[in-house]
Coordinates of C-alpha atoms in Angstrom, one line a residue:
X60 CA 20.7 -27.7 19.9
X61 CA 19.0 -24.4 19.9
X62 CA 20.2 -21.8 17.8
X63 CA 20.9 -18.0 19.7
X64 CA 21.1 -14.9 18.1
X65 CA 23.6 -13.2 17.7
X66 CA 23.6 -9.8 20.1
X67 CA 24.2 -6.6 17.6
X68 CA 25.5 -3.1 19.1
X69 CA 23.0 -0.1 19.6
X70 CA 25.5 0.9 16.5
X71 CA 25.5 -2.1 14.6
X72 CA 21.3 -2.0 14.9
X73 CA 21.3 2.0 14.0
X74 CA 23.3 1.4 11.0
X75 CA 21.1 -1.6 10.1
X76 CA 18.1 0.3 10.1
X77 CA 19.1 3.3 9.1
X78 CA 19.5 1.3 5.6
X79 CA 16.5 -0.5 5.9
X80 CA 15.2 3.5 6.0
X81 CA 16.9 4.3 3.3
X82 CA 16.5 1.3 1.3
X83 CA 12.6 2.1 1.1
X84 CA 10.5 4.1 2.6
X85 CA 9.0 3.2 5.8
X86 CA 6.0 3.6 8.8
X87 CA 6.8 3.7 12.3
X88 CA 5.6 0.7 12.6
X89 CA 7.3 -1.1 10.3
X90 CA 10.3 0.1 11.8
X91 CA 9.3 -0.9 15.3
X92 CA 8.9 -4.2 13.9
X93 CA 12.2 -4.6 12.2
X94 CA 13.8 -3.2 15.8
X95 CA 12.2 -6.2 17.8
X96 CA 13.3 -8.5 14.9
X97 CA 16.9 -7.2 15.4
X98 CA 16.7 -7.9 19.2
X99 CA 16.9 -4.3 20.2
X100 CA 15.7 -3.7 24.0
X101 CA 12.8 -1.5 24.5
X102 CA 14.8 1.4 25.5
X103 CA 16.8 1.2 22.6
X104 CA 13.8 1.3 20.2
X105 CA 12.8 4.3 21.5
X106 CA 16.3 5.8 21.0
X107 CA 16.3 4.5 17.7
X108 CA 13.3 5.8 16.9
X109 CA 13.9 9.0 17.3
X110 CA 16.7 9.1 16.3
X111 CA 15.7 8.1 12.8
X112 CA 12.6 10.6 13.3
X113 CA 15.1 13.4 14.0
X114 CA 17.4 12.4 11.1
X115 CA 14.5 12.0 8.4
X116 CA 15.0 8.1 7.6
X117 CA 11.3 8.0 9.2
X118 CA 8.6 10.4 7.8
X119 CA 5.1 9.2 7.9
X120 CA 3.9 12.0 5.3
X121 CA 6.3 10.9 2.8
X122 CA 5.6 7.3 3.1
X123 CA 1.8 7.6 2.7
X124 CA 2.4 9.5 -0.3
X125 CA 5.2 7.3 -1.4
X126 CA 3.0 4.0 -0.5
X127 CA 0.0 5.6 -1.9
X128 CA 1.8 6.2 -5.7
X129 CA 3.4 3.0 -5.9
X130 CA 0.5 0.9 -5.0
X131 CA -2.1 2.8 -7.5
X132 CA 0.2 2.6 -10.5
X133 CA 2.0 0.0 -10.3
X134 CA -0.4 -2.8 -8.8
X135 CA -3.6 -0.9 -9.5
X136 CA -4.8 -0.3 -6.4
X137 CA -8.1 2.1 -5.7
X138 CA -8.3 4.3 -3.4
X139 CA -10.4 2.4 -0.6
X140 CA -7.6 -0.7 -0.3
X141 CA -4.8 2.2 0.0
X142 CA -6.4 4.1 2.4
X143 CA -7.1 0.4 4.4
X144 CA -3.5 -0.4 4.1
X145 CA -2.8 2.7 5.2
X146 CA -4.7 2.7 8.3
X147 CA -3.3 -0.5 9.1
X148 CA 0.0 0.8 9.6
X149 CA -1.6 3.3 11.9
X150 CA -0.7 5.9 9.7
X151 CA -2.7 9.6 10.6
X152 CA -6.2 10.5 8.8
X153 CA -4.4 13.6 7.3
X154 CA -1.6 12.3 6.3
X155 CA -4.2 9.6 4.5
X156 CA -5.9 12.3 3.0
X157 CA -2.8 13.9 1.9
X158 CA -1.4 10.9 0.2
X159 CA -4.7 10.3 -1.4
X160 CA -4.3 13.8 -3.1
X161 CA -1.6 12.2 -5.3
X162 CA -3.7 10.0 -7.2
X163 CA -6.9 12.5 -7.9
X164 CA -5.3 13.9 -10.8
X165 CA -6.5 11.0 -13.9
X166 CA -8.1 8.3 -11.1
X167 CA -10.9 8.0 -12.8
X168 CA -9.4 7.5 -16.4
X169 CA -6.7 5.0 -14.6
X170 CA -9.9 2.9 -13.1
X171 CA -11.2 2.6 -16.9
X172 CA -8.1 1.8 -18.7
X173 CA -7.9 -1.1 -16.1
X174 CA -11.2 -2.0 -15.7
X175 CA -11.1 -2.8 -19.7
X176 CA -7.9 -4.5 -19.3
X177 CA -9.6 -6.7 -16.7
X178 CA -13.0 -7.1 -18.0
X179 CA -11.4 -8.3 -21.3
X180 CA -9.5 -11.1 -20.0
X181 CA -12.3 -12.6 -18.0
X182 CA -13.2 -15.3 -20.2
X183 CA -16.6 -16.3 -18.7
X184 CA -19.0 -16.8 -20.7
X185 CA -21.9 -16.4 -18.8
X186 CA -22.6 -12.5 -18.7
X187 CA -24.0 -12.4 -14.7
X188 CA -20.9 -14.4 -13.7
X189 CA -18.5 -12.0 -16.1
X190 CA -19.8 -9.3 -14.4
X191 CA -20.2 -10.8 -10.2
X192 CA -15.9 -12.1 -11.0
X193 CA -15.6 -8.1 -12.5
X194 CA -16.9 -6.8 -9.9
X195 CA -14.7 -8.9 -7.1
X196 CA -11.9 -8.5 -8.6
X197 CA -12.0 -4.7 -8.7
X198 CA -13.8 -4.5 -5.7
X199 CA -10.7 -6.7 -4.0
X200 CA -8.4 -4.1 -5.5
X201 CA -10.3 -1.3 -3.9
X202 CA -12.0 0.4 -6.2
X203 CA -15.2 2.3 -5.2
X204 CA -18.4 0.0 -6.1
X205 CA -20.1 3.5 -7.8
X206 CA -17.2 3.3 -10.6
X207 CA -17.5 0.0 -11.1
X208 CA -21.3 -0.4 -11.6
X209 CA -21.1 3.6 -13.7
X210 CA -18.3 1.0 -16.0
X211 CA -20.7 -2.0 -16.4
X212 CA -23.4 0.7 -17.2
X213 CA -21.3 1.9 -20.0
X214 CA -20.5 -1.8 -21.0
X215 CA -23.7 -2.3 -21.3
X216 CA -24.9 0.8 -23.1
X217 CA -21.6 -0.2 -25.8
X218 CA -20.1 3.3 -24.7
X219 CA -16.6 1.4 -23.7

């Protein structure tokens, strides 16, 4: 027997959203997504939509910068993953290069203190395949390939 949804009021979806706004921050296209999950029409989405638009539960600017911060220091992403994820969730260039701004200040000192971190627990022992898993791994995380080979110059030069 096949399982139906149950229908929810244009209310009972508002107020459902409007936490799952408020829970976290979120795109528009999150949002949109989490609508068509909730079986909300077409017509309703856009209603909702602005709605939350108008009422500040959705603000693109915010989440980028929001989005940016916690992905940098909390899982260590660079800048080039962020700005993908970013894009991915169709979020404007400016608002990109805004959130991007949040992280200049110490980047480069966060990218070292990690990059140690990581090169010190790979436990290879041969050094070209310590440095080719190094330099996926931070390269996965979205750091920029010219501060990772300036930090295996430096490894190798016994400045780090």
């Amino acid at each position: 027997m096949e399982k139906k949804e149950k229908q929810l009021t244009t209310n009972e979806v508002i107020q459902k959203i409007e936490y799952y706004c408020c829970y976290q921050d979120r795109c528009y296209k999150e949002t949109k997504q989490k609508l068509k999950e909730l079986y909300a029409t077409e017509e309703e989405i856009n209603v909702i939509l602005i709605h939350l638009i108008e009422n500040n539960y959705i603000n693109e600017e915010r989440f980028a910068c929001s989005f940016t911060r916690g992905k940098h220091f909390y899982k260590n992403w660079g800048r080039i993953r962020i700005k993908q994820e970013l894009k991915f969730r169709d979020i404007s260039t400016s608002n990109i290069s805004l959130a991007l701004k949040e992280i200049e200040n110490g980047y480069e000192e966060r990218f070292y203190e990690y990059a140690i971190k990581k090169w010190e627990n790979i436990t290879e022992i041969d050094k070209n395949k310590k440095r080719n898993k190094f330099i996926s791994q931070l390269s996965y995380k979205g750091y920029e390939s010219s501060l990772i080979f300036n930090f295996l110059e430096d490894i190798e030069n016994k400045k780090v």
